[in-house]
GROMACS .gro file of C-alpha atoms in nm:
model
  270
    1MET     CA    1   0.007  -0.006   0.016
    2ALA     CA    2   0.113   0.365  -0.060
    3LEU     CA    3   0.167   0.574   0.228
    4LYS     CA    4  -0.093   0.825   0.312
    5MET     CA    5   0.059   0.954   0.641
    6VAL     CA    6   0.372   1.020   0.812
    7VAL     CA    7   0.396   1.058   1.195
    8THR     CA    8   0.696   1.197   1.367
    9ASP     CA    9   0.798   1.220   1.721
   10LEU     CA   10   0.950   1.547   1.842
   11ASP     CA   11   1.216   1.514   2.134
   12GLY     CA   12   1.513   1.323   2.000
   13THR     CA   13   1.367   1.299   1.641
   14LEU     CA   14   1.236   1.609   1.466
   15LEU     CA   15   1.389   1.828   1.718
   16THR     CA   16   1.765   1.863   1.769
   17SER     CA   17   1.936   1.821   2.092
   18ALA     CA   18   1.905   2.187   2.152
   19ASP     CA   19   1.533   2.166   2.102
   20THR     CA   20   1.523   2.349   1.776
   21LEU     CA   21   1.406   2.256   1.420
   22SER     CA   22   1.620   2.178   1.141
   23GLN     CA   23   1.529   2.375   0.829
   24ALA     CA   24   1.621   2.090   0.608
   25SER     CA   25   1.346   1.865   0.802
   26VAL     CA   26   1.082   2.153   0.776
   27ASP     CA   27   1.141   2.177   0.398
   28ALA     CA   28   1.121   1.794   0.348
   29PHE     CA   29   0.784   1.794   0.544
   30VAL     CA   30   0.638   2.079   0.349
   31ALA     CA   31   0.742   1.901   0.010
   32LEU     CA   32   0.586   1.594   0.122
   33LYS     CA   33   0.254   1.762   0.225
   34LYS     CA   34   0.233   1.909  -0.117
   35ARG     CA   35   0.246   1.550  -0.249
   36GLY     CA   36  -0.088   1.469  -0.046
   37ILE     CA   37   0.086   1.306   0.251
   38LEU     CA   38  -0.070   1.394   0.588
   39PRO     CA   39   0.197   1.503   0.841
   40VAL     CA   40   0.106   1.428   1.221
   41VAL     CA   41   0.305   1.494   1.537
   42ALA     CA   42   0.306   1.206   1.802
   43THR     CA   43   0.482   1.329   2.121
   44GLY     CA   44   0.499   1.324   2.491
   45ARG     CA   45   0.430   1.711   2.497
   46MET     CA   46   0.088   1.857   2.505
   47TYR     CA   47  -0.015   2.071   2.196
   48ARG     CA   48   0.079   2.420   2.358
   49GLU     CA   49   0.435   2.275   2.388
   50ALA     CA   50   0.444   2.127   2.045
   51SER     CA   51   0.272   2.392   1.833
   52PHE     CA   52   0.585   2.553   1.719
   53ALA     CA   53   0.712   2.246   1.552
   54ALA     CA   54   0.370   2.114   1.434
   55GLY     CA   55   0.307   2.441   1.260
   56ALA     CA   56   0.647   2.463   1.095
   57ILE     CA   57   0.600   2.121   0.928
   58GLY     CA   58   0.234   2.182   0.836
   59ALA     CA   59   0.105   1.908   1.090
   60THR     CA   60  -0.192   2.139   1.161
   61ARG     CA   61  -0.483   1.890   1.120
   62PHE     CA   62  -0.441   1.641   1.373
   63PHE     CA   63  -0.213   1.590   1.679
   64MET     CA   64  -0.135   1.310   1.920
   65GLY     CA   65   0.007   1.450   2.242
   66MET     CA   66   0.111   1.322   2.583
   67ASN     CA   67   0.230   0.980   2.473
   68GLY     CA   68  -0.107   0.887   2.329
   69ALA     CA   69  -0.341   1.008   2.607
   70GLN     CA   70  -0.473   1.300   2.392
   71THR     CA   71  -0.550   1.302   2.011
   72LEU     CA   72  -0.688   1.636   1.878
   73ASP     CA   73  -0.867   1.748   1.564
   74LEU     CA   74  -0.694   2.082   1.545
   75HIS     CA   75  -0.942   2.229   1.298
   76SER     CA   76  -1.263   2.145   1.472
   77GLY     CA   77  -1.118   2.151   1.833
   78GLU     CA   78  -1.255   1.809   1.897
   79THR     CA   79  -1.069   1.582   2.125
   80ILE     CA   80  -1.088   1.228   1.933
   81TYR     CA   81  -0.940   1.032   2.200
   82ASP     CA   82  -0.823   1.091   2.552
   83GLN     CA   83  -0.743   0.907   2.885
   84ALA     CA   84  -0.630   1.028   3.235
   85LEU     CA   85  -0.492   0.880   3.546
   86SER     CA   86  -0.715   0.795   3.836
   87ALA     CA   87  -0.675   1.029   4.134
   88GLN     CA   88  -0.557   0.737   4.351
   89ALA     CA   89  -0.298   0.652   4.102
   90VAL     CA   90  -0.176   1.004   4.107
   91ARG     CA   91  -0.162   1.023   4.463
   92ASP     CA   92   0.065   0.696   4.478
   93ILE     CA   93   0.283   0.816   4.221
   94VAL     CA   94   0.337   1.163   4.367
   95ARG     CA   95   0.421   1.008   4.702
   96VAL     CA   96   0.696   0.780   4.556
   97LEU     CA   97   0.839   1.073   4.348
   98ASP     CA   98   0.842   1.310   4.657
   99GLU     CA   99   1.010   1.044   4.861
  100LEU     CA  100   1.292   0.997   4.590
  101ALA     CA  101   1.321   1.390   4.564
  102VAL     CA  102   1.326   1.391   4.180
  103PHE     CA  103   1.200   1.665   3.958
  104TYR     CA  104   0.835   1.590   3.797
  105GLN     CA  105   0.571   1.772   3.613
  106ILE     CA  106   0.199   1.686   3.633
  107TYR     CA  107   0.024   1.725   3.297
  108THR     CA  108  -0.342   1.802   3.279
  109ARG     CA  109  -0.524   1.842   2.941
  110ASP     CA  110  -0.375   2.193   2.888
  111ARG     CA  111  -0.161   2.283   3.178
  112VAL     CA  112   0.168   2.185   3.342
  113TYR     CA  113   0.229   2.184   3.712
  114VAL     CA  114   0.521   2.148   3.938
  115ARG     CA  115   0.565   2.150   4.316
  116PRO     CA  116   0.587   2.510   4.458
  117TYR     CA  117   0.948   2.487   4.546
  118TRP     CA  118   1.060   2.425   4.183
  119MET     CA  119   0.872   2.744   4.056
  120ASP     CA  120   1.158   2.970   4.145
  121ASN     CA  121   1.429   2.717   4.060
  122LEU     CA  122   1.330   2.556   3.738
  123ALA     CA  123   1.677   2.606   3.593
  124ALA     CA  124   1.810   2.365   3.850
  125SER     CA  125   1.566   2.088   3.753
  126GLY     CA  126   1.775   1.984   3.451
  127MET     CA  127   1.527   2.091   3.185
  128LYS     CA  128   1.661   2.217   2.841
  129ALA     CA  129   1.733   2.573   2.832
  130GLU     CA  130   1.527   2.627   2.513
  131TYR     CA  131   1.225   2.446   2.668
  132LEU     CA  132   1.228   2.685   2.989
  133ARG     CA  133   1.282   2.980   2.759
  134ARG     CA  134   0.964   2.904   2.571
  135PHE     CA  135   0.725   2.764   2.842
  136ALA     CA  136   0.849   2.821   3.187
  137ALA     CA  137   0.620   3.125   3.222
  138GLY     CA  138   0.312   2.889   3.173
  139ILE     CA  139   0.422   2.631   3.441
  140LEU     CA  140   0.186   2.645   3.762
  141PRO     CA  141   0.245   2.541   4.124
  142PHE     CA  142   0.034   2.264   4.293
  143THR     CA  143   0.000   2.135   4.632
  144ASP     CA  144  -0.278   1.894   4.620
  145SER     CA  145  -0.280   1.656   4.316
  146ASP     CA  146  -0.641   1.575   4.381
  147ALA     CA  147  -0.737   1.906   4.258
  148LEU     CA  148  -0.596   1.817   3.909
  149ARG     CA  149  -0.708   1.571   3.642
  150ALA     CA  150  -0.378   1.453   3.557
  151VAL     CA  151  -0.321   1.293   3.213
  152LYS     CA  152   0.040   1.210   3.275
  153LEU     CA  153   0.364   1.282   3.478
  154PHE     CA  154   0.699   1.364   3.332
  155ILE     CA  155   0.994   1.282   3.550
  156LEU     CA  156   1.361   1.391   3.508
  157CYS     CA  157   1.595   1.171   3.691
  158ARG     CA  158   1.966   1.158   3.604
  159GLU     CA  159   2.097   0.928   3.896
  160ARG     CA  160   2.130   0.574   3.800
  161GLU     CA  161   2.046   0.450   4.148
  162LYS     CA  162   1.728   0.664   4.175
  163GLN     CA  163   1.638   0.544   3.829
  164GLN     CA  164   1.655   0.189   3.960
  165ARG     CA  165   1.438   0.261   4.273
  166LEU     CA  166   1.206   0.483   4.050
  167ARG     CA  167   1.133   0.178   3.818
  168ALA     CA  168   1.089  -0.068   4.102
  169CYS     CA  169   0.863   0.163   4.309
  170LEU     CA  170   0.640   0.253   4.005
  171ALA     CA  171   0.638  -0.107   3.892
  172ALA     CA  172   0.429  -0.208   4.198
  173LEU     CA  173   0.149   0.037   4.096
  174PRO     CA  174  -0.107  -0.171   3.896
  175ALA     CA  175  -0.275   0.116   3.725
  176ILE     CA  176   0.012   0.290   3.546
  177SER     CA  177   0.286   0.239   3.285
  178LEU     CA  178   0.639   0.386   3.307
  179VAL     CA  179   0.836   0.442   2.986
  180ALA     CA  180   1.143   0.620   2.899
  181SER     CA  181   1.137   0.925   2.655
  182HIS     CA  182   1.508   0.987   2.697
  183HIS     CA  183   1.800   0.831   2.893
  184HIS     CA  184   1.700   1.033   3.188
  185TYR     CA  185   1.336   1.147   3.104
  186PHE     CA  186   1.053   0.923   3.215
  187GLU     CA  187   0.671   0.933   3.149
  188VAL     CA  188   0.393   0.788   3.368
  189LEU     CA  189   0.085   0.697   3.190
  190PRO     CA  190  -0.237   0.508   3.240
  191ARG     CA  191  -0.151   0.130   3.193
  192GLY     CA  192  -0.199   0.009   2.831
  193LEU     CA  193  -0.173   0.348   2.684
  194ASN     CA  194   0.091   0.438   2.428
  195LYS     CA  195   0.137   0.611   2.096
  196GLY     CA  196   0.052   0.297   1.906
  197VAL     CA  197  -0.311   0.305   2.054
  198ALA     CA  198  -0.340   0.659   1.967
  199LEU     CA  199  -0.245   0.569   1.608
  200ARG     CA  200  -0.504   0.303   1.578
  201HIS     CA  201  -0.782   0.525   1.695
  202LEU     CA  202  -0.669   0.825   1.453
  203CYS     CA  203  -0.643   0.574   1.163
  204THR     CA  204  -0.979   0.422   1.224
  205ARG     CA  205  -1.131   0.772   1.242
  206LEU     CA  206  -0.960   0.870   0.905
  207GLY     CA  207  -1.017   0.545   0.726
  208ILE     CA  208  -0.657   0.505   0.684
  209ALA     CA  209  -0.482   0.159   0.715
  210LEU     CA  210  -0.182   0.113   0.957
  211ALA     CA  211  -0.002  -0.020   0.643
  212GLU     CA  212  -0.033   0.328   0.499
  213VAL     CA  213   0.151   0.497   0.780
  214ALA     CA  214   0.521   0.569   0.827
  215ALA     CA  215   0.660   0.654   1.189
  216ILE     CA  216   0.976   0.801   1.301
  217GLY     CA  217   1.094   0.791   1.649
  218ASP     CA  218   1.390   0.740   1.889
  219SER     CA  219   1.297   0.620   2.232
  220ASP     CA  220   1.097   0.370   2.425
  221ASN     CA  221   0.779   0.564   2.407
  222ASP     CA  222   0.799   0.508   2.038
  223LEU     CA  223   0.808   0.146   2.025
  224GLU     CA  224   0.437   0.058   1.984
  225LEU     CA  225   0.414   0.357   1.724
  226LEU     CA  226   0.689   0.223   1.519
  227SER     CA  227   0.589  -0.133   1.549
  228GLY     CA  228   0.218  -0.070   1.451
  229ALA     CA  229   0.293   0.152   1.159
  230GLY     CA  230   0.341   0.004   0.800
  231VAL     CA  231   0.701   0.171   0.777
  232GLY     CA  232   0.895   0.211   1.119
  233ILE     CA  233   1.201   0.441   1.094
  234ALA     CA  234   1.437   0.488   1.398
  235MET     CA  235   1.677   0.777   1.436
  236GLY     CA  236   2.050   0.702   1.465
  237ASN     CA  237   2.052   0.822   1.821
  238ALA     CA  238   1.748   0.573   1.893
  239PHE     CA  239   1.747   0.321   2.183
  240THR     CA  240   1.876  -0.001   2.061
  241ARG     CA  241   1.521  -0.172   2.131
  242LEU     CA  242   1.378   0.076   1.871
  243LYS     CA  243   1.632   0.007   1.597
  244ASN     CA  244   1.580  -0.362   1.641
  245ILE     CA  245   1.227  -0.344   1.531
  246ALA     CA  246   1.269  -0.050   1.276
  247ASP     CA  247   1.241  -0.111   0.902
  248HIS     CA  248   1.499   0.158   0.840
  249ILE     CA  249   1.762   0.362   1.070
  250VAL     CA  250   1.863   0.711   0.953
  251PRO     CA  251   2.120   0.964   1.088
  252SER     CA  252   2.064   1.116   1.427
  253ASN     CA  253   1.840   1.417   1.525
  254ASP     CA  254   2.153   1.641   1.493
  255GLU     CA  255   2.234   1.520   1.157
  256ASP     CA  256   1.910   1.586   0.978
  257GLY     CA  257   1.778   1.226   1.011
  258VAL     CA  258   1.414   1.318   0.958
  259ALA     CA  259   1.507   1.509   0.641
  260TYR     CA  260   1.687   1.204   0.520
  261ALA     CA  261   1.383   0.981   0.590
  262LEU     CA  262   1.146   1.203   0.409
  263ASN     CA  263   1.378   1.252   0.117
  264GLU     CA  264   1.535   0.921   0.071
  265ILE     CA  265   1.321   0.662   0.229
  266ILE     CA  266   0.944   0.779   0.225
  267PRO     CA  267   0.958   0.818  -0.160
  268ARG     CA  268   0.990   0.440  -0.201
  269TYR     CA  269   0.668   0.395  -0.043
  270LEU     CA  270   0.457   0.644  -0.237
   0.00000   0.00000   0.00000
């Protein structure tokens, strides 16, 4: 089947390590859209954090955000698919994270929250400078997680020992899944939810077969996305697990890997 849709991850894939867009990748997406191929972003970010990139590549119709927890029709404003964590699950997760003293963010459908003591010290969190430049002003404090309808949690943890404790503690919670979106970035989602689930819902909505989709990614949270798509493309900087299941491997996100995929690989499937 000829491809009808190309889905790309953002961090570690379309975005460089400095959290910026390559003009070559933007140009390649724009050219592909002119040929009738639908570009879609599938990311751990909410739309507000991803709109600068989605808009640049022309992915302005549909959006799969927060690792599959929210799929939007950007034209109508309709939520095609969404899920949230239970209040009890969030309480259990927050207890673990506070005990480990790691930085984390709680994502609702349209807001990001952190503990009050991080509000004046976000630069020490380890978040990328470009992310903070764009979005720090919109981050809000929280004291009671029950007051939030949490969709996912983002965790930044660089220490290997803490990562092991984090995995062990959260593995004991039955209602959630923990996935890595970077070597020290982790995402907590409702169990069974992933980008692959979101892709199936979107394809059903559009009448597009999974075989007519190409997906590009780099991390564990892209695993189901790439394995479910007709053509799976892993970045050169991708986790080994992703490279092992990919149909193609392209240069890294700092070497115009997405542009290479769109210019050299995707045309073979059109």
